[in-house]
Structures are given as structure tokens and as C-alpha cells.
PDB file of C-alpha atoms in Angstrom:
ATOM      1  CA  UNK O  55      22.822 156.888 126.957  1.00 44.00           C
ATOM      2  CA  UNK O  56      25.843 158.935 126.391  1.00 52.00           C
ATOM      3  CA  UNK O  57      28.869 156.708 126.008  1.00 52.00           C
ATOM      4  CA  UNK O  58      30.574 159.314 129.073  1.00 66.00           C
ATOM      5  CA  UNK O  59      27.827 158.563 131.885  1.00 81.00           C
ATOM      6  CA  UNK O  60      28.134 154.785 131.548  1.00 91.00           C
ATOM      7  CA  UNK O  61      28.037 153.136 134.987  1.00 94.00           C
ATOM      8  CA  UNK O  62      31.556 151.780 134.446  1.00 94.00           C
ATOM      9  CA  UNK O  63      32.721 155.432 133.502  1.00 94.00           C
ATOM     10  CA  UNK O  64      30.595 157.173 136.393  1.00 96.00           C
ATOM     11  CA  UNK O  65      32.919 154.382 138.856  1.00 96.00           C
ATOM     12  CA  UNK O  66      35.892 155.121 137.145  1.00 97.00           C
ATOM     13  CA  UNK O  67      35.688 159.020 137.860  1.00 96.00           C
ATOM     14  CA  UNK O  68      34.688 158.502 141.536  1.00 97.00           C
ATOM     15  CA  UNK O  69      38.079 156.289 141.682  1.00 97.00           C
ATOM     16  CA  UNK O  70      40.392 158.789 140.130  1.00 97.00           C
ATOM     17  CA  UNK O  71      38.161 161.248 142.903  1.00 97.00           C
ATOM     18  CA  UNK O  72      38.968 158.914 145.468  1.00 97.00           C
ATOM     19  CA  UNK O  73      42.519 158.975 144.161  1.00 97.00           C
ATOM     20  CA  UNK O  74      42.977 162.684 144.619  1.00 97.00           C
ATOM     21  CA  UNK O  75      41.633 162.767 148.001  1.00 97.00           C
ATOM     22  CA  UNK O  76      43.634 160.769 149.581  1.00 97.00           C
ATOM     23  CA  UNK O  77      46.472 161.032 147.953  1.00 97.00           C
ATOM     24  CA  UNK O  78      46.250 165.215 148.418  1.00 95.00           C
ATOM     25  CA  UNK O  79      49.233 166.481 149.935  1.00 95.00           C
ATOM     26  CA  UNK O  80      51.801 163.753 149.928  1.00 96.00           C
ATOM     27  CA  UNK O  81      55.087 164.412 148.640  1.00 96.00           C
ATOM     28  CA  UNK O  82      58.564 162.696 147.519  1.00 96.00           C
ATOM     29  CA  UNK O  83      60.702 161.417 150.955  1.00 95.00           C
ATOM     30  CA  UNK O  84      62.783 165.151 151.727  1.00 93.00           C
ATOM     31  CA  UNK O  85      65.805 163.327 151.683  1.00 93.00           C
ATOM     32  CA  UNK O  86      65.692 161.960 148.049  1.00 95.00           C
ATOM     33  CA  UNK O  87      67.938 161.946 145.830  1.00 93.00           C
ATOM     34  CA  UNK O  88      68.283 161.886 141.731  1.00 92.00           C
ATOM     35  CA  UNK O  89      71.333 162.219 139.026  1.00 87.00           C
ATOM     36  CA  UNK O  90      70.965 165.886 137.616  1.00 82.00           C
ATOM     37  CA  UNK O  91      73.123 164.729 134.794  1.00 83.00           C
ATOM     38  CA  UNK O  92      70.458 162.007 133.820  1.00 84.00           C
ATOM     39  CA  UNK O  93      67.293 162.502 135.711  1.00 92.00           C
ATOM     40  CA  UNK O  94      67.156 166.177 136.017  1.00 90.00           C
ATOM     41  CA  UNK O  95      67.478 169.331 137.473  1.00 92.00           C
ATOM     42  CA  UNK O  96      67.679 169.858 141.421  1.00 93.00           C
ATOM     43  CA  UNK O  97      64.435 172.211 140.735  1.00 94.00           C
ATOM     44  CA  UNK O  98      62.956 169.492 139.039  1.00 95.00           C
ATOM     45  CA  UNK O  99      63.228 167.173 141.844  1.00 95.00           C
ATOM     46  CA  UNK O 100      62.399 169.857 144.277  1.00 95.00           C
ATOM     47  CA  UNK O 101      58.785 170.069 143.045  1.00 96.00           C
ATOM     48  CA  UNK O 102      58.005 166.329 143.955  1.00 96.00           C
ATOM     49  CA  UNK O 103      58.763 167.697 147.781  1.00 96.00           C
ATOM     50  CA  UNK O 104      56.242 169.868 147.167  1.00 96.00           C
ATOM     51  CA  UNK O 105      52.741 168.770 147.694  1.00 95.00           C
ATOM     52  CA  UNK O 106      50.004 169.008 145.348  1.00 93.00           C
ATOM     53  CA  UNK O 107      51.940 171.073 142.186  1.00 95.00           C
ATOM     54  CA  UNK O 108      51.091 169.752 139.153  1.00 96.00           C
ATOM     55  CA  UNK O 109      53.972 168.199 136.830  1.00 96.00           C
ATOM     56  CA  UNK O 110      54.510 168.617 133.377  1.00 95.00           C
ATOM     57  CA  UNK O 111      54.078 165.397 130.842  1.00 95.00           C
ATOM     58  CA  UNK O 112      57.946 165.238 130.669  1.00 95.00           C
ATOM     59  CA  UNK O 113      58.599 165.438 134.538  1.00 96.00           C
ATOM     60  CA  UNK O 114      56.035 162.971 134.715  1.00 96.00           C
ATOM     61  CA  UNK O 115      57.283 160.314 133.048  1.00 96.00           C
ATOM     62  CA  UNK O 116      61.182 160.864 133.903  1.00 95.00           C
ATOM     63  CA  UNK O 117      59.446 160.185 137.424  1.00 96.00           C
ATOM     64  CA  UNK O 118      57.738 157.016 136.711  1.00 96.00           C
ATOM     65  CA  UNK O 119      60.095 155.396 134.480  1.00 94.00           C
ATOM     66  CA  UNK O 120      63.173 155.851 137.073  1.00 94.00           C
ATOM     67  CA  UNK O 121      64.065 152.466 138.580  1.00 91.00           C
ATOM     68  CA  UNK O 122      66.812 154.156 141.407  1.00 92.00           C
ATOM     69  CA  UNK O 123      64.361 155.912 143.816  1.00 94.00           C
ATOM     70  CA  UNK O 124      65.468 155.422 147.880  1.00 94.00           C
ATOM     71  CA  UNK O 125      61.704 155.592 148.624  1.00 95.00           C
ATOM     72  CA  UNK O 126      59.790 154.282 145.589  1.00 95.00           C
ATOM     73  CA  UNK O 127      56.754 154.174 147.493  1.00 95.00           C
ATOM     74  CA  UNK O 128      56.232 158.106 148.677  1.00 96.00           C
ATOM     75  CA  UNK O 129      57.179 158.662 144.980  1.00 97.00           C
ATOM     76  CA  UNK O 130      54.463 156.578 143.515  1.00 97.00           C
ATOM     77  CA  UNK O 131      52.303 158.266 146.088  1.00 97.00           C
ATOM     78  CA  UNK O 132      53.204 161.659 145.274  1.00 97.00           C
ATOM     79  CA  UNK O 133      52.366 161.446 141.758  1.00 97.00           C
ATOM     80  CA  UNK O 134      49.836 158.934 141.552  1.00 97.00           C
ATOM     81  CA  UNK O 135      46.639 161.252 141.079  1.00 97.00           C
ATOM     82  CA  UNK O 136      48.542 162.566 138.052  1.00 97.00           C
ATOM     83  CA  UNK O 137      49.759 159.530 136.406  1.00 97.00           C
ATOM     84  CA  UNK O 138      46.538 158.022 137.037  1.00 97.00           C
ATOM     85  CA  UNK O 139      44.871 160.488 135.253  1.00 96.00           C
ATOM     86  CA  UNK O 140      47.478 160.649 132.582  1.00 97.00           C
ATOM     87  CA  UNK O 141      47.088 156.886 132.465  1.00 96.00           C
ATOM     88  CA  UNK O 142      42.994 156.576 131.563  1.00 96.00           C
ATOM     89  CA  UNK O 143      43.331 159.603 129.229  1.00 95.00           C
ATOM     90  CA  UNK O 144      46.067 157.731 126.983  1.00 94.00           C
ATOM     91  CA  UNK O 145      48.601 159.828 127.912  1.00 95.00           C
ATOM     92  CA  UNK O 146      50.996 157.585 128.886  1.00 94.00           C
ATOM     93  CA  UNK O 147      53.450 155.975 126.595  1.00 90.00           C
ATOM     94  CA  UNK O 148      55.891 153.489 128.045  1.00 91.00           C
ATOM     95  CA  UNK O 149      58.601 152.121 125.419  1.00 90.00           C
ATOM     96  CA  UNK O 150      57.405 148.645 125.925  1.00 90.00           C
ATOM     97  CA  UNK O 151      54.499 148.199 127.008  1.00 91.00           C
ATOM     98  CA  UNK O 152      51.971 148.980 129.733  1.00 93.00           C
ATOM     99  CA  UNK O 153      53.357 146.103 132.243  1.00 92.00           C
ATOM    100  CA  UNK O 154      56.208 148.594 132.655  1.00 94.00           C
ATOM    101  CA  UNK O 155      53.451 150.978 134.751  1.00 94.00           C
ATOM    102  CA  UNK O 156      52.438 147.601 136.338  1.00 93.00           C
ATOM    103  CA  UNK O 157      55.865 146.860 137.624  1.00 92.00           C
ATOM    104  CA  UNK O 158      56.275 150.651 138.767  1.00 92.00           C
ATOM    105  CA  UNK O 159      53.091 150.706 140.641  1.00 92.00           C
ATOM    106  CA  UNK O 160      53.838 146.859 142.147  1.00 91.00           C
ATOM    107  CA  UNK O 161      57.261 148.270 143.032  1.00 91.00           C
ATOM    108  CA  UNK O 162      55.570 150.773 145.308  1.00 93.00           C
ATOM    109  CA  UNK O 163      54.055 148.111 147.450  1.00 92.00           C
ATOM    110  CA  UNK O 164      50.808 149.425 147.812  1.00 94.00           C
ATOM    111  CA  UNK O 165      49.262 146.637 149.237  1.00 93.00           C
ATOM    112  CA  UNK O 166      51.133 147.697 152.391  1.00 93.00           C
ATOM    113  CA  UNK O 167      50.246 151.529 152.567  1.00 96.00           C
ATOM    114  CA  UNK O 168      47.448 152.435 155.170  1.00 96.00           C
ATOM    115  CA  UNK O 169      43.984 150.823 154.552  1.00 96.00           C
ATOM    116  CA  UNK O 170      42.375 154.032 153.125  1.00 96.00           C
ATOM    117  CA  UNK O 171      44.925 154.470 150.496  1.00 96.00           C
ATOM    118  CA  UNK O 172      45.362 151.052 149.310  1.00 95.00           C
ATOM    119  CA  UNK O 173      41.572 150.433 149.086  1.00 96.00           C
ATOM    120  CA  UNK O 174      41.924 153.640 146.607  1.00 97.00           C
ATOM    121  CA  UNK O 175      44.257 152.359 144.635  1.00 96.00           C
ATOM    122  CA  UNK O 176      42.426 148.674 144.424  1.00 95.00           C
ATOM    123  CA  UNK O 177      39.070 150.614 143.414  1.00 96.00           C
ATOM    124  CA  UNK O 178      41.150 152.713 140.565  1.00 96.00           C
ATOM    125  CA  UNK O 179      42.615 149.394 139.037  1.00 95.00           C
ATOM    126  CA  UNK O 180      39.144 147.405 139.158  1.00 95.00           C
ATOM    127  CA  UNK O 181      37.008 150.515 137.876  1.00 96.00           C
ATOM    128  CA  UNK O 182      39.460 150.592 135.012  1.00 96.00           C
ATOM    129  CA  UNK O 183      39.435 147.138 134.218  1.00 95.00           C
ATOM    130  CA  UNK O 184      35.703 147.615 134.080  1.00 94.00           C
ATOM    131  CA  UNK O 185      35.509 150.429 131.730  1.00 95.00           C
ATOM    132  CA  UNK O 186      38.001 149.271 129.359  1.00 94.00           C
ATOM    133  CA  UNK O 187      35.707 145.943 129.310  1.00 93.00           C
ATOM    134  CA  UNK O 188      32.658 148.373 128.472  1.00 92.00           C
ATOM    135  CA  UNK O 189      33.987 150.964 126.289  1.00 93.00           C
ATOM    136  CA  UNK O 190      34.297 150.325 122.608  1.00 91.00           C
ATOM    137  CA  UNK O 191      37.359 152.549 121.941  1.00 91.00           C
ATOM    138  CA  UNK O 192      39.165 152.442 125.275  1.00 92.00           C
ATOM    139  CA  UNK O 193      42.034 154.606 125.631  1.00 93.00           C
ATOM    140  CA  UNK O 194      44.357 151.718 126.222  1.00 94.00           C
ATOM    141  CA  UNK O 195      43.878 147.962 124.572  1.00 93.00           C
ATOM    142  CA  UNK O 196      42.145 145.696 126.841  1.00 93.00           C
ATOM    143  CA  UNK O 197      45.561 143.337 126.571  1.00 92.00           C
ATOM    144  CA  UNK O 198      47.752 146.006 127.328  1.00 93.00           C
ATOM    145  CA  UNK O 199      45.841 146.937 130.653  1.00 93.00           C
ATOM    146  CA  UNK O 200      45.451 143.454 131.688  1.00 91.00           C
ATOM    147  CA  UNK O 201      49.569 143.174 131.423  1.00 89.00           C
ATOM    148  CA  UNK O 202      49.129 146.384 133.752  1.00 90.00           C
ATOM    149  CA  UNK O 203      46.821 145.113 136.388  1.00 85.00           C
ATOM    150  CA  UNK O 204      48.500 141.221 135.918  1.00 78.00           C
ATOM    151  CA  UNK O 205      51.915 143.093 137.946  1.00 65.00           C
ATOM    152  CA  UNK O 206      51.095 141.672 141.417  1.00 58.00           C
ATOM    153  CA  UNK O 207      52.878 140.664 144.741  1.00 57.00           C
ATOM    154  CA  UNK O 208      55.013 138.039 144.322  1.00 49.00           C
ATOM    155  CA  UNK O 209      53.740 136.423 147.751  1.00 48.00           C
ATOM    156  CA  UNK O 210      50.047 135.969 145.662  1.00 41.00           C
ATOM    157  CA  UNK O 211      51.803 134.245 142.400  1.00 40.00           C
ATOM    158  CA  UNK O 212      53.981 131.682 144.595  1.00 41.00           C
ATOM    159  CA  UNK O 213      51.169 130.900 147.292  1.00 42.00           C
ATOM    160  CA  UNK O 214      51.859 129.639 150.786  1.00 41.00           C
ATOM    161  CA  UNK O 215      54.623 127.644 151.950  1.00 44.00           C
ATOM    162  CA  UNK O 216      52.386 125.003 153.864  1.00 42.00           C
ATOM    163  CA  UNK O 217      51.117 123.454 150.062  1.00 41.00           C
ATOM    164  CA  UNK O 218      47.629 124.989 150.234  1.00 43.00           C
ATOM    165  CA  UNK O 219      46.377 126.191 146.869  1.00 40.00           C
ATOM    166  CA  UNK O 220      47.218 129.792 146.256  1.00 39.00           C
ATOM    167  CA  UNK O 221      44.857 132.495 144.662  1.00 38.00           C
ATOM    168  CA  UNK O 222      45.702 135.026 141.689  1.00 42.00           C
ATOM    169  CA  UNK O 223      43.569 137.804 142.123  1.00 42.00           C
ATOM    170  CA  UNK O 224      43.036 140.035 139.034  1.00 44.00           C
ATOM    171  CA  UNK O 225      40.841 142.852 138.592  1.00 46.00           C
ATOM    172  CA  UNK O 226      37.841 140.352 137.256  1.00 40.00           C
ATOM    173  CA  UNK O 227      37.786 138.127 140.211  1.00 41.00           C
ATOM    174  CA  UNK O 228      39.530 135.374 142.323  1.00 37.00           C
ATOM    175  CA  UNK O 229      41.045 132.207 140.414  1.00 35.00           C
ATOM    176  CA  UNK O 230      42.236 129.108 142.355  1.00 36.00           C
ATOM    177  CA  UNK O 231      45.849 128.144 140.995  1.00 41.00           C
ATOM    178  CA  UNK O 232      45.680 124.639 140.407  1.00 37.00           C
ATOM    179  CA  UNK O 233      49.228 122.529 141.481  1.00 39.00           C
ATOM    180  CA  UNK O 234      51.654 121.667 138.751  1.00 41.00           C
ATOM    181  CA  UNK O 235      50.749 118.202 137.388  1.00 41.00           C
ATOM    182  CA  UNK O 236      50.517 116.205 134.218  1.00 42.00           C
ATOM    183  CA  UNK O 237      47.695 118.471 132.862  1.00 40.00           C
ATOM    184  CA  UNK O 238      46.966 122.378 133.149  1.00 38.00           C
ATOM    185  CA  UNK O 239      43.691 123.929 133.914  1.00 36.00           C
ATOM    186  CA  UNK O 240      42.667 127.045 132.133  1.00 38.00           C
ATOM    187  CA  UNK O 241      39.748 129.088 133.673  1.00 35.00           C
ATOM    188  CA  UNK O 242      37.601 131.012 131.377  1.00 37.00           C
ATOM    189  CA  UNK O 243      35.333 133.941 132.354  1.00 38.00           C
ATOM    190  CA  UNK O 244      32.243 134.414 130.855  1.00 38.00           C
ATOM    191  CA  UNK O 245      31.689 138.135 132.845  1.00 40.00           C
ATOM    192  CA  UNK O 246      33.707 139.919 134.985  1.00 43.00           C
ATOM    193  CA  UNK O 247      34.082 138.107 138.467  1.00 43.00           C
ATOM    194  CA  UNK O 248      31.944 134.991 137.208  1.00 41.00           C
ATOM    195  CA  UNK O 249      34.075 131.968 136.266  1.00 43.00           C
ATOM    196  CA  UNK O 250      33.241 129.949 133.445  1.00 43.00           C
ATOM    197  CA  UNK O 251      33.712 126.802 132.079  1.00 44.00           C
ATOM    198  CA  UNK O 252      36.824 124.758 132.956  1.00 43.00           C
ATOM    199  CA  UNK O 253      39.295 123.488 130.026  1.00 45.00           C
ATOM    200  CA  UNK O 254      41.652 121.226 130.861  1.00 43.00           C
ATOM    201  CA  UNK O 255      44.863 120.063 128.337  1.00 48.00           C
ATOM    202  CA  UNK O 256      47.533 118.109 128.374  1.00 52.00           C
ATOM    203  CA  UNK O 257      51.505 119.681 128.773  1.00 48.00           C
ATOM    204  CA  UNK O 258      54.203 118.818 126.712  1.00 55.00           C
ATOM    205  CA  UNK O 259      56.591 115.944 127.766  1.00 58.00           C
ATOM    206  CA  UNK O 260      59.113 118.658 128.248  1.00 53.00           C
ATOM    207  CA  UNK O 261      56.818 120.741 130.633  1.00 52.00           C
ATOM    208  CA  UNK O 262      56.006 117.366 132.285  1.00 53.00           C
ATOM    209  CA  UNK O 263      59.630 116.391 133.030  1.00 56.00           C
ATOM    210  CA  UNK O 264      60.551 119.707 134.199  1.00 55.00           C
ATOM    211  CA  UNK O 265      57.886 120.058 136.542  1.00 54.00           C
ATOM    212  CA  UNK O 266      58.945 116.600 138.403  1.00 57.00           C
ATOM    213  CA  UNK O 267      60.976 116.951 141.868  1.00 57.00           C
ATOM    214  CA  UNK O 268      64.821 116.877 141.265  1.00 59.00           C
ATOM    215  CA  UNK O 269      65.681 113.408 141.980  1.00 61.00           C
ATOM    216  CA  UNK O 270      67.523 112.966 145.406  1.00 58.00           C
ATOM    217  CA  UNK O 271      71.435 113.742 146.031  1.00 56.00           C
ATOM    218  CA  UNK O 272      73.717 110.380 145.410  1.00 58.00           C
ATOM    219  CA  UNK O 273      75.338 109.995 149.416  1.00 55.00           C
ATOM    220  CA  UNK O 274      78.322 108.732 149.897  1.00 57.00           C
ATOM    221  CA  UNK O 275      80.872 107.500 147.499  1.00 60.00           C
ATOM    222  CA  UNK O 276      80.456 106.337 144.330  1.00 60.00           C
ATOM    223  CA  UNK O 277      81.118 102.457 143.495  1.00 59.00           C
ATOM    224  CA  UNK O 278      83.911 101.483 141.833  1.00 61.00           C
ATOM    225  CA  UNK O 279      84.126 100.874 137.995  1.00 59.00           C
ATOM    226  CA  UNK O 280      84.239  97.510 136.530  1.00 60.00           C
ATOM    227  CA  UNK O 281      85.936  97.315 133.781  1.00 59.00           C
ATOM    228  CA  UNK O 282      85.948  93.992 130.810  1.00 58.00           C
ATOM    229  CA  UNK O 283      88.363  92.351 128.670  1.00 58.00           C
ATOM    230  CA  UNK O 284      88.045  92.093 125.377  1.00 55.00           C
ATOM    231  CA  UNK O 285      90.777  88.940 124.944  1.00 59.00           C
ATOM    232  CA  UNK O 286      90.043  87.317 128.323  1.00 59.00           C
ATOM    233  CA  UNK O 287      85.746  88.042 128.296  1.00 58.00           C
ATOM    234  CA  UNK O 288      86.167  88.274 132.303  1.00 59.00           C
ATOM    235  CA  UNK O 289      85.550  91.541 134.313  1.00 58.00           C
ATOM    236  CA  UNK O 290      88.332  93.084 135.969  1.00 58.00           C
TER     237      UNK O 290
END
């Protein structure tokens, strides 16, 4: 079988499809703004208020790498299809690493966009993580696009307030978050979606002592001091 016309690679181009669909025609927030000195031109930023015009590799990534956009999510939106693309072909080069395209894509919040377009964007990230799993030269390390897909809510890392045990949910599955105690719990995945064995260790006495409640506020105030003599021996 051709390498191309793997199932996982078949999935991924129905995604970035998918993608292109329903992202078609969305455009930058008309009243956005953008430093011409730094950014770029006002013709620049005029063409992400245009739907559907394609941007060139530089435009690209002064849009994605700029922190100071009013409406970060019709941004994201407008050139998602693109950077997707740009983003399974390699083309993408972020100084750091790839959890900087993680935090720009969990900066959008598209958890919260209509139902059609954030199941899009939740197929695109899981039919990635599949391929890259699958393909023996992926485009972008397996480690690097697993720092790009870890970039979640923040709501999903911290859990509930009511002291029920949260869920991280990754693009190979569902992991219970075990509470902070005396020992951590590592889960291991022998597939994608499966877990696997369970490893548990024990933390350092550091980790230990910092993950203890802060002890209670003293109320009140304070007893006096005592203090002894050294030529008498009595306490004063």
C-alpha cells in the first residue's frame, strides 16, 4: 500500500476537507486593528477581511504568531484552513517550538465556536495525532505535535471545583487525573485510546511537602515571650 492512501492519511485529508468547508468564507472581525510599524501594512491586514484569499507564507505567520488581536478567535478562524494545511505539510516554523501553535489555537477558544466548527477542528487535531503515530517520517516529530495538541482549556487541567476527579483529554483518549498524594500515577498507552498498564512511584519529600494544605492562620495575638536568666536560672 502506498504510504499516501494509509487509512490515517485518507482521515487526515477528509479533516483538512472538513476544515475548508466550514471554515469557507469567514474573515478577520471588520473592526480590527494591527501596528503597521510592526505587524504590517493596512493592505496586509485588509486581506484577512476578505474571505477566502489565500495568504502568503510571510502574512501567514505574522498572523499566527501576533499575541495583540481584539478578536483572536475570528482570526484563528479566518486562517485556519491555511495554517492547517501549512501545519501537516511542515511548513510551519515557530521559534520555539510547536506548543507555540498550541497556545495560538487554545487562545482562540474553539471549544466554544458553534458545534459544526469545533467538531472540525477536534477531527483535524485527532486525525493528525493519528497519522503522525502511523507515518514513519512525519512532517513534524511525534513530541513536538503532542506539545501542540497537549495546549488545552484550562477548565480540563484544573477539574471541577466540587473535588471530583478531573479528565485530561488528549488526542489518544481520556485519562483520569489522579488527586495529589504521597505517590503519582503514570498511565501508559499501549495504542491509541487504549490505556495500559498503571505505574505508580513515589514523589520526592519536596514534592510531598509542597503538595500538603497550608497550615491554618495563627488567630489572635501572639503569647508573650519568656525570657531566662543566665545568673538567677529563673524565667522572667
Amino acid at each position: 500500500m502506498n504510504v499516501d492512501e494509509t487509512p490515517a492519511r485518507l482521515r487526515l485529508e477528509r479533516a483538512l476537507d472538513g476544515l475548508a468547508v466550514v471554515f469557507r468564507s469567514m474573515t478577520a472581525w471588520s473592526g480590527e486593528v494591527q501596528c503597521d510599524c510592526h505587524w504590517g501594512s493596512e493592505e496586509e491586514l485588509a486581506l484577512l477581511k476578505v474571505p477566502d484569499v489565500v495568504l502568503d507564507p510571510g502574512l501567514l505567520h505574522r498572523t499566527w504568531t501576533a499575541p495583540d488581536w481584539r478578536d483572536k478567535g475570528a482570526v484563528l478562524r479566518r486562517i485556519l484552513p491555511q495554517l492547517a494545511g501549512a501545519l501537516v505539510a511542515g511548513r510551519v516554523e515557530p521559534m520555539f517550538g510547536m506548543y507555540e501553535v498550541g497556545r495560538v489555537i487554545l487562545w482562540g477558544e474553539w471549544w466554544k465556536w458553534p458545534e459544526q466548527q469545533a467538531d472540525a477542528v477536534r477531527e483535524f487535531l485527532h486525525a493528525w495525532w493519528a497519522h503522525a503515530l502511523t507515518d514513519p517520517d512525519p512532517a513534524v516529530p511525534v513530541h513536538e505535535l503532542l506539545a501542540l495538541c497537549a495546549r488545552r482549556p484550562a477548565r480540563s487541567v484544573r477539574g471541577s471545583r466540587s473535588g471530583r476527579r478531573s479528565t485530561r483529554t488528549w488526542p489518544t483518549g481520556t485519562w483520569p487525573r489522579p488527586p495529589v498524594t504521597g505517590t503519582t500515577t503514570c498511565w501508559a498507552t499501549n495504542s491509541p485510546g487504549t490505556p495500559g498498564r498503571r505505574r505508580t512511584r513515589a514523589l520526592p519529600d519536596r514534592a510531598r511537602r509542597l503538595a500538603r494544605p497550608p497550615r491554618p492562620a495563627r488567630l489572635g495575638p501572639r503569647a508573650p515571650t519568656r525570657t531566662c536568666s543566665t545568673a538567677s536560672g529563673s524565667w522572667a
